[in-house]
Amino acid sequence: MTSLAEQRRAAAGFTICGLCGHSYGESAHSGCKSCPLNDGCLMTCCPNCGYSAPDPVNSKLLAAARRLRRLRGAPREKATT
Amino acid sequence: MSATRTPSKGNCHSEPSDGVAAGGIALVGNPNVGKSVMFGRLTGRYVTVSNFPGTTVDVSRGNAREGAIAGSSIIDTPGVVSIPARSEDEAVTTRVLLGEPLSAVLQVGDAKNLRRTLLLTTQLVELGLPFVLALNMHDEARTAGVEVDEGRISELLGAAVQPTVATRGEGVDAIPELLREAEPATLKIDYPDEVERAAQACESLLPPTGIAARGLALLWLAGDQSAEVWVSEHADTDALTHLRATRDKLQVGFDRPISTVLQDARLAWVDSVSPQVGSPKETKGSRLLALLTRGTTHPVFGLPILAAVLYAMYWFVGVFGAGILVGLIEEDLFGKIINPWVTTQVEALLGVNVVSELLVGDYGLWTMGMTYALALILPIVTTFFIAFSLLEDSGYLSRMAVVSNRMFKMMGLNGKAVLPMVLGLGCVTMATLTTRILDTKRERALAILLLALAVPCSAQLGVILGMLGAVSFTAGLIWLSVVLLVLFAVGAIAAKLMPGERSTLMIEMPPLRKPKLSNVATKTLTRLEWYLREVIPLFLLGTAILFVLNLTGGLAWLIEVLAPVTTGWLGLPAAASGAFVLGFLRRDFGATGLFVMHSAGQLNAEQVVVAMVTITLFIPCVASVMMIARERGAKIATATVAFVFPFAFLVGGVLHRVLTAVGWGA
């Protein structure tokens, strides 16, 4: 079971779909389990329209860029991709 | 936050409720609207999660912990996009609504995605159960500049509407009381007369259930699978025969599925009330955006806007990315500084032998594989991903889909089949999966064929278009025209083969907005990482295969064997066979090989266009073929590849003859 705290975290950082503009917390496409690339997949799927885009949560490059920004003293910003 | 409740005027098409304590409360809503958070708020920590009988779908159940409904059972159903269900998860939700003893339905809706929320509302209120709408994520709606008029929504629905922010618990305390007093909503959507008559005929034949007879009749007419199973199990044989006959007779009168007819009527209602219930705050900027919004999807003005956007992309990706940046990085940085240095170091360390050849030779892992990936592809995909992220973040991508859909419609192609192709821009493998939404095996096979044939994912599209852009604008235009022509021709032929199965493209359009720099940067970086992680291993594998083929004489043999096709039919130099070998692994790898040949003066503009068209129509990526085999079986996968491969060469050869005849690019 997902704890309430985890549910809140999931709901807090939302993603905006590049195709339909739907806001979602985490990928919830029911078809992902059938995908042959599911295990190593870096994509996130919009639960509304199925459009997929790389998941910023798993991006090491993005994490490195954010660390670099913080080192330079830039304020933290919530990603809303 | 205070609730808005319009006094019920009664409901002519539903049975009275037995009170909240008599049955459970179903939490229903679109995916990711905060249902589970709301469930947690209402039930507390002690819940049970188990598979819904006969499925692998989790359903959470718990008891309301306090307030007016303390002790009542609450069921957290899987997110549902639409009814009839399109997936196992959605079917479970319909089964809960049909089969569980329910005293009320609590819809959790996303306040900032109001149109989508209300579309599901229209379906839920038809079930005739006591109903409450919790408009969740109110804080995000405010941030997004959406002003929601809960009072007006409540009036229109004839049901209680409560604004909430479930993550912070705001407005949730009022929900138990509203559920205790809930009554069926009074909204009634007017469907075409034939549908109304058929629904009334079905109502008298259907077995009694916990939901309104009209709701069950509409589910039956729409062909909902859960309703089909339930009715088949509960109705007697005579009634079942009559029910099926009524539905079949109704379908004959429409050229699209009944579910689409019903959905269109609901959508028309939602669109008619949307301006009254929630609108973005009006500013000078928003008026200009509203004008632009209308212009981008306008049947006439939409096309020149699309052309201007594509031209801007050509300039940025083709001229700047593939021309200027590649020139600087590939020719100057890698060609004059990095590669000579790496070659010297490797040869000094290992000497000149097979191993150093494998690393820095003509088919070396560094001099070919990594140089292709970093010096040629990286600048092009970076510029393309920036441009693509701008399209996404501005909300224009969905408008491109709408304008393209008009063109597809003119060719007679089914609107539903266009959606997987639009999704293919994100990932063709995933788009192949979404062909499940298509109604017939034939439609699914067609969409898969079109995806495999002429829809490269955005990254491959960017590389191919960028490289052609660097050749000339006309080269890119010819490539685009031929690929679209193939898509339309195959679509039109297929549409003729399956007449009478039209459906509309259902796509939500976000508002046009000024792209946010941080969003564009985030999208670009995550895409770049995804792309490089995916292609570099394949590029290295392809280079190693070429190296081994070259070493063993296999490449020379392959070039000789393929010569009748590459030189005779396509009019390319024999060495282009190597690029086609690379294209087997990935289209963009093959395209890079061709681009390098063009840069070295081995291919003229005509030959580049012919080769790029052939590569584009070539075998899709390995993952897509695996997905086709998994989704539709090895037979369809083999048939698709068997069609696509020779067809790509056929089109390439015909294009070569046409371009030669008109004397272009030689």
XYZ file of C-alpha atoms in Angstrom:
747
model
C 0.000 0.000 0.000
C 1.193 3.490 -0.773
C 1.454 5.630 2.338
C -0.364 8.925 2.595
C 2.990 10.713 2.690
C 4.029 9.033 -0.570
C 0.702 9.894 -2.132
C 1.190 13.524 -1.142
C 4.677 13.563 -2.604
C 3.377 12.112 -5.845
C 0.672 14.723 -5.988
C 3.029 17.592 -5.197
C 5.425 17.486 -8.191
C 3.223 17.387 -11.271
C 4.075 17.148 -14.935
C 2.283 18.960 -17.748
C 1.710 16.828 -20.850
C 3.293 18.350 -23.964
C 0.373 17.270 -26.131
C -2.878 17.694 -24.204
C -1.687 19.951 -21.361
C -2.991 17.574 -18.704
C -1.241 17.894 -15.341
C -0.222 14.661 -13.690
C 1.903 13.548 -10.799
C 3.291 10.308 -12.082
C 3.009 8.152 -15.159
C -0.129 6.064 -14.974
C -0.484 4.568 -18.413
C -1.988 1.158 -18.036
C -0.226 -0.142 -21.139
C 3.309 0.365 -19.818
C 3.405 -3.108 -18.311
C 3.127 -4.558 -21.827
C 6.013 -2.557 -23.272
C 9.169 -4.587 -23.983
C 11.249 -1.637 -22.775
C 9.300 -1.215 -19.546
C 12.144 -2.186 -17.207
C 14.666 0.316 -18.460
C 12.198 2.861 -19.785
C 13.063 6.503 -19.223
C 9.743 7.774 -20.518
C 6.684 8.952 -18.665
C 3.234 8.628 -20.202
C 0.355 11.044 -19.843
C -2.550 9.161 -18.256
C -4.970 11.297 -20.251
C -3.767 10.958 -23.844
C -0.865 8.482 -23.742
C 1.734 10.933 -25.085
C 5.172 10.008 -23.811
C 8.164 12.130 -22.931
C 11.363 11.431 -20.997
C 10.773 11.426 -17.256
C 12.613 14.360 -15.598
C 12.637 12.513 -12.264
C 15.090 9.906 -13.604
C 17.339 12.350 -15.475
C 20.891 12.416 -14.178
C 21.762 15.239 -16.571
C 18.955 17.372 -15.181
C 19.947 16.572 -11.607
C 23.532 17.590 -12.428
C 22.331 20.845 -14.028
C 20.249 21.614 -10.935
C 23.179 20.897 -8.614
C 25.295 23.247 -10.705
C 22.645 25.962 -10.470
C 22.426 25.573 -6.720
C 26.205 25.783 -6.425
C 26.021 29.081 -8.267
C 23.419 30.285 -5.770
C 20.333 30.213 -7.989
C 17.039 29.629 -6.115
C 15.452 26.144 -6.209
C 12.632 25.808 -8.650
C 9.910 23.190 -8.871
C 9.926 21.433 -12.233
C 6.653 21.606 -14.082
C 7.548 20.043 -17.377
C -13.786 26.455 1.241
C -17.563 26.282 1.152
C -19.673 23.871 -0.837
C -22.189 24.866 -3.434
C -25.397 22.874 -3.306
C -28.350 23.361 -5.549
C -31.579 21.945 -4.072
C -32.501 18.762 -5.907
C -35.531 18.931 -8.144
C -35.852 15.162 -8.031
C -34.811 12.825 -10.790
C -37.202 11.280 -13.203
C -34.900 8.531 -14.365
C -33.397 7.079 -11.252
C -34.331 5.007 -8.271
C -34.260 6.708 -4.877
C -31.183 6.064 -2.778
C -31.361 3.980 0.394
C -29.172 6.342 2.382
C -25.436 6.456 2.787
C -25.194 3.786 5.455
C -26.863 1.190 3.200
C -24.027 0.896 0.686
C -20.511 1.943 -0.104
C -19.246 5.178 -1.572
C -17.304 4.938 -4.813
C -14.515 7.426 -5.422
C -14.379 7.894 -9.182
C -12.343 10.224 -11.364
C -9.862 10.645 -14.171
C -6.348 9.319 -13.524
C -4.136 11.471 -11.318
C -6.720 13.888 -10.009
C -5.967 13.149 -6.361
C -8.472 10.338 -5.747
C -6.049 8.340 -3.629
C -5.131 11.377 -1.544
C -8.841 12.084 -1.044
C -9.351 8.412 -0.148
C -6.566 8.682 2.432
C -8.145 11.821 3.884
C -11.576 10.210 4.210
C -10.497 6.794 5.502
C -7.292 7.295 7.440
C -4.464 4.780 7.385
C -6.243 1.456 7.789
C -7.263 0.331 4.345
C -7.158 -2.940 2.451
C -5.755 -3.205 -1.038
C -6.653 -6.274 -3.059
C -7.067 -7.346 -6.641
C -10.522 -6.808 -8.015
C -11.984 -10.311 -8.544
C -10.855 -11.817 -11.840
C -8.351 -9.044 -12.581
C -4.863 -7.893 -11.619
C -6.102 -4.386 -10.838
C -5.716 -3.085 -7.292
C -8.758 -1.635 -5.562
C -8.444 0.026 -2.139
C -11.259 -0.182 0.398
C -11.568 1.492 3.769
C -14.127 2.880 6.182
C -14.840 6.568 6.604
C -13.197 7.538 9.854
C -15.308 10.457 11.060
C -18.074 12.894 10.263
C -21.519 12.254 8.859
C -20.536 9.070 7.037
C -18.348 7.496 9.763
C -18.105 3.749 9.240
C -19.343 3.784 5.643
C -17.311 1.726 3.208
C -15.312 3.767 0.685
C -13.942 2.252 -2.526
C -11.065 3.919 -4.388
C -11.597 2.937 -8.027
C -8.888 2.996 -10.741
C -8.678 6.213 -12.783
C -11.025 6.245 -15.727
C -10.561 8.323 -18.868
C -13.902 7.466 -20.404
C -16.795 5.065 -20.306
C -17.011 2.601 -22.149
C -13.788 1.325 -20.670
C -10.684 1.097 -22.869
C -8.465 -0.824 -20.445
C -8.707 -3.425 -17.720
C -8.309 -0.695 -15.075
C -11.198 1.304 -16.496
C -13.347 -1.813 -16.799
C -12.884 -2.436 -13.069
C -14.313 1.012 -12.319
C -17.389 0.284 -14.438
C -17.758 -3.092 -12.717
C -17.660 -1.414 -9.300
C -20.347 1.051 -10.390
C -22.491 -1.735 -11.820
C -21.996 -4.519 -9.334
C -21.272 -3.014 -5.903
C -24.097 -1.876 -3.616
C -23.437 1.881 -3.674
C -25.128 4.639 -1.747
C -23.247 7.487 -3.429
C -20.613 8.391 -5.981
C -17.965 10.969 -5.150
C -16.307 12.200 -8.322
C -12.892 13.701 -7.722
C -12.213 16.110 -10.565
C -9.273 18.271 -11.548
C -10.344 21.923 -11.268
C -7.758 23.064 -13.816
C -8.777 20.399 -16.369
C -12.454 21.324 -16.124
C -13.569 20.217 -19.585
C -12.253 16.720 -19.034
C -13.704 16.562 -15.530
C -17.175 17.569 -16.685
C -17.095 15.091 -19.562
C -16.766 12.264 -17.039
C -19.372 13.955 -14.819
C -21.964 13.742 -17.605
C -21.393 9.986 -17.744
C -21.424 9.438 -13.989
C -24.638 11.370 -13.308
C -26.439 9.170 -15.839
C -25.993 6.286 -13.411
C -28.612 7.958 -11.220
C -26.739 7.446 -7.942
C -26.514 10.165 -5.283
C -23.673 12.288 -6.532
C -21.132 14.812 -5.252
C -18.391 16.472 -7.274
C -15.177 17.385 -5.453
C -13.293 19.855 -7.635
C -9.805 19.093 -6.476
C -6.461 20.866 -7.082
C -8.147 24.222 -6.659
C -4.827 25.792 -5.730
C -3.259 24.678 -9.026
C -6.277 25.961 -10.948
C -5.835 29.372 -9.315
C -2.120 29.339 -10.136
C -2.986 28.461 -13.724
C -5.340 31.470 -13.808
C -8.555 29.437 -14.021
C -11.529 30.921 -12.171
C -14.015 28.148 -11.424
C -17.658 29.018 -10.788
C -18.740 26.137 -8.528
C -22.181 27.707 -8.048
C -22.931 27.611 -11.753
C -21.602 24.058 -12.089
C -23.816 22.981 -9.196
C -26.852 24.633 -10.832
C -26.159 22.941 -14.133
C -25.629 19.508 -12.591
C -28.248 19.728 -9.886
C -25.706 18.300 -7.468
C -23.332 19.456 -4.748
C -19.934 20.747 -5.861
C -17.133 21.174 -3.351
C -13.781 22.851 -4.095
C -10.910 20.951 -2.457
C -7.144 20.768 -2.174
C -6.872 17.165 -0.986
C -3.105 17.267 -0.457
C -3.596 19.973 2.196
C -6.994 18.764 3.384
C -8.706 22.010 2.346
C -12.427 21.612 1.751
C -12.332 17.870 2.529
C -14.092 18.192 5.900
C -17.307 19.227 4.160
C -17.400 16.122 1.954
C -18.928 13.629 4.492
C -21.928 15.882 5.161
C -22.459 16.467 1.441
C -22.312 12.722 0.804
C -24.846 12.036 3.553
C -27.286 14.493 1.988
C -26.447 13.652 -1.616
C -29.155 12.937 -4.145
C -28.961 11.945 -7.796
C -27.997 14.862 -10.047
C -30.747 16.322 -12.202
C -28.693 16.911 -15.354
C -30.000 15.058 -18.371
C -28.122 15.132 -21.661
C -30.350 15.131 -24.728
C -29.248 12.536 -27.252
C -30.541 12.175 -30.807
C -34.188 10.988 -30.928
C -33.251 7.528 -32.228
C -30.914 7.044 -29.263
C -33.549 8.210 -26.789
C -36.105 5.814 -28.267
C -33.641 2.901 -28.203
C -32.650 3.723 -24.605
C -36.305 3.731 -23.517
C -36.874 0.406 -25.272
C -33.862 -1.086 -23.470
C -34.880 0.287 -20.061
C -37.976 -1.922 -19.975
C -35.965 -5.020 -20.931
C -32.980 -4.615 -18.612
C -32.862 -6.466 -15.277
C -33.062 -4.266 -12.158
C -29.755 -2.998 -10.811
C -28.405 -0.488 -8.324
C -27.986 2.183 -10.985
C -30.641 4.015 -12.998
C -32.168 2.018 -15.835
C -31.370 4.842 -18.266
C -27.694 4.770 -17.241
C -27.480 1.018 -17.775
C -29.335 1.314 -21.092
C -26.857 3.919 -22.350
C -23.900 1.778 -21.222
C -25.448 -1.174 -23.045
C -26.039 0.824 -26.217
C -22.465 2.180 -26.093
C -21.154 -1.393 -26.041
C -19.461 -1.160 -22.640
C -17.845 -4.541 -21.996
C -18.625 -4.624 -18.264
C -22.267 -3.790 -18.970
C -22.309 -6.464 -21.675
C -21.058 -9.108 -19.213
C -23.382 -7.957 -16.428
C -26.488 -7.871 -18.622
C -25.622 -11.240 -20.213
C -25.397 -12.757 -16.740
C -28.592 -11.201 -15.384
C -31.060 -10.857 -18.273
C -33.173 -13.748 -19.564
C -32.559 -15.078 -23.073
C -35.560 -13.380 -24.723
C -34.738 -9.988 -23.222
C -31.100 -10.384 -24.255
C -32.105 -11.131 -27.840
C -34.323 -8.024 -27.928
C -31.653 -5.879 -26.314
C -29.054 -6.939 -28.889
C -31.504 -6.388 -31.737
C -32.308 -2.872 -30.452
C -28.622 -1.976 -30.301
C -27.860 -3.444 -33.736
C -30.829 -1.599 -35.256
C -29.675 1.673 -33.714
C -26.122 1.199 -35.019
C -27.394 0.762 -38.585
C -28.695 4.342 -38.493
C -25.252 5.837 -37.723
C -22.012 5.881 -39.686
C -19.951 5.930 -36.442
C -20.067 3.843 -33.273
C -22.957 4.589 -30.879
C -20.398 5.269 -28.137
C -19.045 8.130 -30.302
C -22.573 9.487 -30.902
C -23.187 9.557 -27.146
C -19.779 11.060 -26.422
C -20.294 13.793 -29.041
C -23.571 14.818 -27.388
C -21.893 14.947 -23.980
C -18.961 16.877 -25.386
C -21.319 19.370 -27.027
C -22.951 19.980 -23.649
C -19.581 20.392 -21.925
C -18.391 22.809 -24.609
C -21.609 24.813 -24.364
C -21.292 25.267 -20.592
C -17.500 25.575 -20.329
C -17.446 29.359 -20.878
C -20.009 29.768 -18.048
C -18.251 27.669 -15.417
C -14.523 28.233 -15.600
C -12.450 30.641 -17.538
C -8.914 31.976 -17.415
C -8.585 35.460 -15.936
C -8.936 37.910 -18.806
C -5.992 40.224 -19.432
C -4.678 42.135 -22.428
C -2.198 39.295 -23.048
C -4.880 36.653 -22.727
C -7.037 38.403 -25.371
C -4.110 38.285 -27.795
C -3.589 34.639 -26.881
C -7.287 33.953 -27.451
C -6.944 35.448 -30.940
C -3.860 33.355 -31.616
C -5.603 30.288 -30.212
C -8.422 30.682 -32.721
C -5.993 31.413 -35.556
C -3.810 28.352 -35.007
C -6.707 25.937 -35.448
C -8.595 27.973 -38.055
C -9.303 25.933 -41.232
C -7.733 28.663 -43.425
C -5.320 30.652 -41.236
C -4.116 27.526 -39.424
C -2.219 26.299 -42.498
C -0.005 29.373 -43.108
C 0.723 29.511 -39.372
C 1.766 25.845 -39.521
C 3.946 26.558 -42.572
C 5.599 29.499 -40.781
C 6.297 27.371 -37.695
C 7.812 24.604 -39.842
C 9.950 27.136 -41.717
C 11.235 28.571 -38.439
C 12.080 25.037 -37.340
C 13.888 24.390 -40.620
C 15.965 27.515 -40.121
C 16.830 26.760 -36.500
C 17.450 23.006 -36.861
C 18.541 22.711 -40.491
C 20.492 25.899 -41.108
C 21.742 26.675 -37.596
C 21.971 23.158 -36.042
C 22.900 20.908 -38.959
C 24.741 23.607 -40.890
C 26.594 26.008 -38.604
C 26.896 23.938 -35.390
C 27.788 20.671 -37.138
C 30.345 22.584 -39.222
C 31.981 23.918 -36.089
C 31.843 20.725 -34.030
C 32.332 17.983 -36.622
C 34.645 19.619 -39.113
C 36.633 21.979 -36.916
C 36.593 20.478 -33.420
C 36.457 16.725 -34.104
C 37.924 16.709 -37.633
C 40.899 18.960 -36.949
C 41.580 18.666 -33.225
C 39.988 15.779 -31.281
C 40.078 12.890 -33.758
C 43.676 13.464 -34.985
C 44.807 13.650 -31.349
C 42.869 10.510 -30.294
C 44.181 8.623 -33.362
C 47.774 9.592 -32.583
C 47.429 8.571 -28.929
C 45.773 5.224 -29.704
C 48.278 4.325 -32.405
C 51.155 5.360 -30.157
C 49.767 3.178 -27.388
C 48.640 0.132 -29.375
C 50.466 0.464 -32.672
C 48.690 0.120 -36.022
C 46.797 -3.147 -35.812
C 43.248 -4.536 -35.737
C 42.526 -3.221 -32.260
C 43.582 0.346 -33.094
C 41.633 0.049 -36.356
C 38.563 -0.965 -34.343
C 38.978 2.161 -32.232
C 40.158 4.836 -34.663
C 40.018 3.332 -38.176
C 37.535 4.065 -40.987
C 34.907 2.037 -39.100
C 36.342 2.835 -35.658
C 34.217 2.948 -32.527
C 35.552 6.440 -31.764
C 36.131 7.858 -35.248
C 32.781 6.661 -36.544
C 30.396 5.600 -33.728
C 31.141 8.292 -31.160
C 31.910 10.977 -33.750
C 28.531 10.378 -35.424
C 26.785 10.532 -32.043
C 28.568 13.524 -30.529
C 29.699 15.661 -33.459
C 26.857 15.123 -35.937
C 23.758 14.000 -34.090
C 24.156 15.916 -30.833
C 24.061 19.463 -32.297
C 21.110 18.563 -34.518
C 19.024 16.863 -31.864
C 19.834 19.605 -29.361
C 18.428 22.290 -31.650
C 15.507 20.049 -32.611
C 14.663 19.255 -28.975
C 14.756 22.958 -28.099
C 12.343 23.672 -30.966
C 10.135 20.691 -30.073
C 10.036 21.669 -26.392
C 8.985 25.179 -27.428
C 6.133 23.667 -29.468
C 5.065 21.539 -26.499
C 5.365 24.184 -23.830
C 3.541 26.789 -25.898
C 0.606 24.384 -26.375
C 1.024 24.450 -30.165
C 1.767 20.724 -30.614
C -1.853 19.676 -30.100
C -2.927 22.390 -32.569
C -0.562 20.917 -35.149
C -2.352 17.620 -34.562
C -5.746 19.240 -35.177
C -4.612 20.937 -38.410
C -3.007 17.677 -39.604
C -6.165 15.789 -38.702
C -8.133 17.966 -41.126
C -5.762 16.909 -43.895
C -6.078 13.263 -42.886
C -9.849 13.627 -42.806
C -9.839 14.974 -46.354
C -8.143 11.729 -47.333
C -10.925 9.862 -45.546
C -8.753 8.533 -42.753
C -10.363 7.639 -39.457
C -9.791 10.301 -36.789
C -8.987 7.709 -34.154
C -6.164 6.346 -36.313
C -4.530 9.786 -36.380
C -3.988 9.842 -32.616
C -1.423 7.019 -32.493
C 0.455 8.801 -35.280
C 0.552 12.032 -33.285
C 1.649 10.057 -30.239
C 4.340 8.481 -32.434
C 6.147 11.795 -32.312
C 6.799 11.072 -28.648
C 7.686 7.393 -28.978
C 6.621 5.055 -31.784
C 6.850 2.033 -29.493
C 4.368 3.544 -27.062
C 2.174 4.767 -29.917
C 2.002 1.194 -31.203
C 0.582 0.263 -27.829
C -2.105 2.949 -28.040
C -3.496 1.395 -31.218
C -5.450 -0.696 -28.691
C -7.978 2.133 -28.580
C -8.990 1.380 -32.169
C -12.187 -0.579 -32.539
C -11.395 -3.242 -35.127
C -8.463 -5.544 -35.876
C -8.277 -4.017 -39.337
C -7.968 -0.471 -37.971
C -5.283 -1.555 -35.531
C -3.320 -3.310 -38.266
C -3.570 -0.212 -40.473
C -2.438 2.189 -37.753
C 0.492 -0.081 -36.895
C 1.459 -0.260 -40.554
C 1.360 3.534 -40.914
C 3.375 3.958 -37.730
C 5.994 1.464 -38.884
C 6.058 2.941 -42.356
C 6.166 6.677 -42.132
C 6.183 7.965 -38.569
C 9.684 8.353 -37.168
C 9.803 9.442 -33.520
C 10.601 13.093 -32.891
C 14.336 12.416 -32.443
C 14.673 10.542 -35.737
C 12.482 13.117 -37.456
C 14.711 15.893 -36.126
C 17.900 14.248 -37.341
C 16.538 13.473 -40.809
C 14.895 16.893 -41.265
C 17.914 18.725 -39.874
C 20.323 16.976 -42.204
C 18.075 17.592 -45.192
C 17.714 21.202 -44.093
C 21.485 21.511 -44.268
C 21.354 20.255 -47.881
C 18.648 22.746 -48.940
C 15.148 23.896 -48.014
C 13.740 22.283 -51.164
C 15.343 18.949 -50.224
C 13.499 19.001 -46.889
C 10.270 20.016 -48.585
C 10.485 17.166 -51.137
C 11.185 14.662 -48.356
C 8.234 15.936 -46.283
C 5.883 15.923 -49.292
C 6.785 12.357 -50.290
C 6.459 10.989 -46.737
C 3.086 12.733 -46.259
C 1.927 11.545 -49.682
C 2.774 7.950 -48.768
C 0.972 8.338 -45.439
C -2.117 9.811 -47.095
C -2.125 7.296 -49.946
C -1.885 4.273 -47.662
C -4.446 5.875 -45.315
C -6.866 6.651 -48.135
C -6.626 3.149 -49.616
C -7.184 1.631 -46.207
C -10.103 3.989 -45.509
C -11.724 2.727 -48.722
C -11.212 -0.835 -47.542
C -13.087 -0.141 -44.305
C -15.921 2.270 -45.026
C -18.475 3.374 -42.465
C -16.122 3.374 -39.508
C -15.409 7.068 -39.049
C -14.673 8.455 -35.626
C -13.505 11.857 -34.530
C -10.043 12.734 -33.228
C -10.536 13.355 -29.516
C -7.711 15.475 -28.232
C -7.678 18.066 -25.528
C -6.037 21.355 -26.387
C -4.209 23.185 -23.646
C -4.344 26.984 -23.809
C -1.626 28.663 -25.869
C 0.909 30.173 -23.506
C 4.306 31.801 -23.443
C 6.888 29.008 -23.122
C 8.755 28.988 -19.831
C 12.532 28.918 -20.216
C 13.042 26.511 -17.294
C 10.469 24.091 -18.737
C 12.091 24.176 -22.184
C 15.531 23.616 -20.631
C 14.240 20.716 -18.512
C 12.524 19.026 -21.450
C 15.554 19.502 -23.705
C 18.022 18.108 -21.166
C 15.888 15.074 -20.295
C 15.316 14.325 -23.992
C 19.012 14.658 -24.794
C 19.928 12.265 -22.020
C 17.252 9.769 -23.091
C 18.377 9.985 -26.705
C 22.086 9.602 -26.070
C 21.569 6.729 -23.634
C 19.484 4.969 -26.256
C 21.513 5.640 -29.404
C 25.161 5.479 -28.317
C 25.100 1.708 -27.591
C 23.311 1.126 -30.919
C 25.743 3.371 -32.795
C 28.683 1.471 -31.301
C 27.061 -1.861 -32.137
C 26.396 -0.726 -35.723
C 29.973 0.475 -36.118
C 31.313 -2.829 -34.765
C 29.142 -4.763 -37.243
C 30.449 -2.633 -40.127
C 34.019 -3.104 -38.883
C 33.647 -6.892 -38.804
C 31.943 -6.908 -42.220
C 34.749 -4.790 -43.638
C 37.426 -6.982 -42.061
C 35.934 -10.232 -43.302
C 35.096 -8.964 -46.770
C 31.388 -9.191 -45.965
C 30.869 -5.484 -46.645
C 32.281 -5.722 -50.165
C 30.078 -8.759 -50.798
C 27.024 -6.936 -49.396
C 27.728 -3.881 -51.549
C 28.001 -6.137 -54.622
C 24.788 -8.005 -53.770
C 22.840 -4.812 -53.044
C 24.284 -2.965 -56.055
C 21.302 -3.665 -58.360
C 19.037 -2.014 -55.777
C 21.247 0.833 -54.557
C 22.897 1.794 -57.844
C 20.503 0.300 -60.397
C 17.142 1.108 -58.811
C 17.851 4.006 -56.426
C 20.655 5.606 -58.464
C 23.015 5.843 -55.476
C 26.734 5.026 -55.265
C 27.384 1.408 -54.222
C 28.920 2.590 -50.916
C 25.459 3.781 -49.796
C 24.698 0.135 -48.985
C 26.759 0.616 -45.798
C 24.374 3.367 -44.664
C 21.388 1.093 -45.287
C 23.035 -1.577 -43.125
C 23.287 1.043 -40.347
C 19.661 2.004 -41.014
C 18.599 -1.497 -39.992
C 19.588 -0.624 -36.445
C 18.198 2.901 -36.425
C 16.948 5.174 -39.169
C 18.888 8.150 -37.810
C 22.152 6.182 -37.787
C 21.662 5.334 -41.456
C 20.719 8.949 -42.177
C 23.945 10.117 -40.517
C 25.973 7.837 -42.776
C 24.246 9.335 -45.805
C 24.795 12.874 -44.501
C 28.519 12.161 -44.115
C 28.622 10.859 -47.698
C 26.922 14.057 -48.882
C 29.372 16.222 -46.912
C 32.237 14.299 -48.530
C 30.787 15.031 -51.975
C 29.823 11.394 -52.648
C 26.079 12.134 -52.941
C 24.368 14.994 -54.764
C 21.169 16.636 -53.453
C 18.885 14.345 -55.482
C 20.625 11.236 -54.197
C 20.445 12.448 -50.581
C 16.690 13.040 -50.825
C 16.075 9.639 -52.455
C 18.213 7.874 -49.851
C 16.619 9.755 -46.918
C 13.077 8.972 -48.133
C 14.039 5.295 -48.411
C 15.597 5.289 -44.947
C 12.537 7.034 -43.441
C 10.147 4.460 -44.853
C 12.515 1.711 -43.782
C 12.128 -0.732 -40.892
C 11.168 1.066 -37.660
C 13.302 0.802 -34.532
C 13.871 -2.652 -33.031
C 11.720 -1.893 -29.965
C 8.759 -1.014 -32.210
C 8.997 -4.315 -34.065
C 9.129 -6.124 -30.719
C 6.057 -4.216 -29.606
C 4.158 -5.072 -32.794
C 4.991 -8.752 -32.256
C 3.870 -8.547 -28.653
C 0.660 -6.636 -29.338
C -0.479 -8.175 -32.602
C 1.527 -11.379 -32.835
C 4.544 -12.515 -34.850
C 2.424 -12.923 -37.986
C 1.398 -9.244 -38.160
C 4.933 -8.137 -37.211
C 6.425 -10.237 -40.012
C 3.778 -9.071 -42.479
C 4.418 -5.418 -41.536
C 8.175 -5.733 -42.023
C 7.669 -7.747 -45.227
C 5.528 -4.923 -46.632
C 7.498 -1.949 -45.350
C 10.952 -3.055 -46.508
C 10.334 -3.535 -50.269
C 7.815 -0.665 -50.266
C 10.487 1.743 -48.987
C 12.787 0.809 -51.877
C 9.897 0.989 -54.347
C 9.057 4.573 -53.322
C 12.752 5.545 -53.316
C 13.220 4.216 -56.860
C 10.103 5.949 -58.176
C 11.208 9.225 -56.558
C 14.666 8.863 -58.170
C 13.066 8.552 -61.604
C 10.723 11.496 -61.030
C 13.511 13.784 -59.759
C 15.813 12.703 -62.614
C 13.038 13.359 -65.135
C 12.481 16.911 -63.841
C 16.235 17.457 -63.560
C 16.279 18.384 -59.843
C 19.371 18.182 -57.633
C 21.721 16.360 -60.006
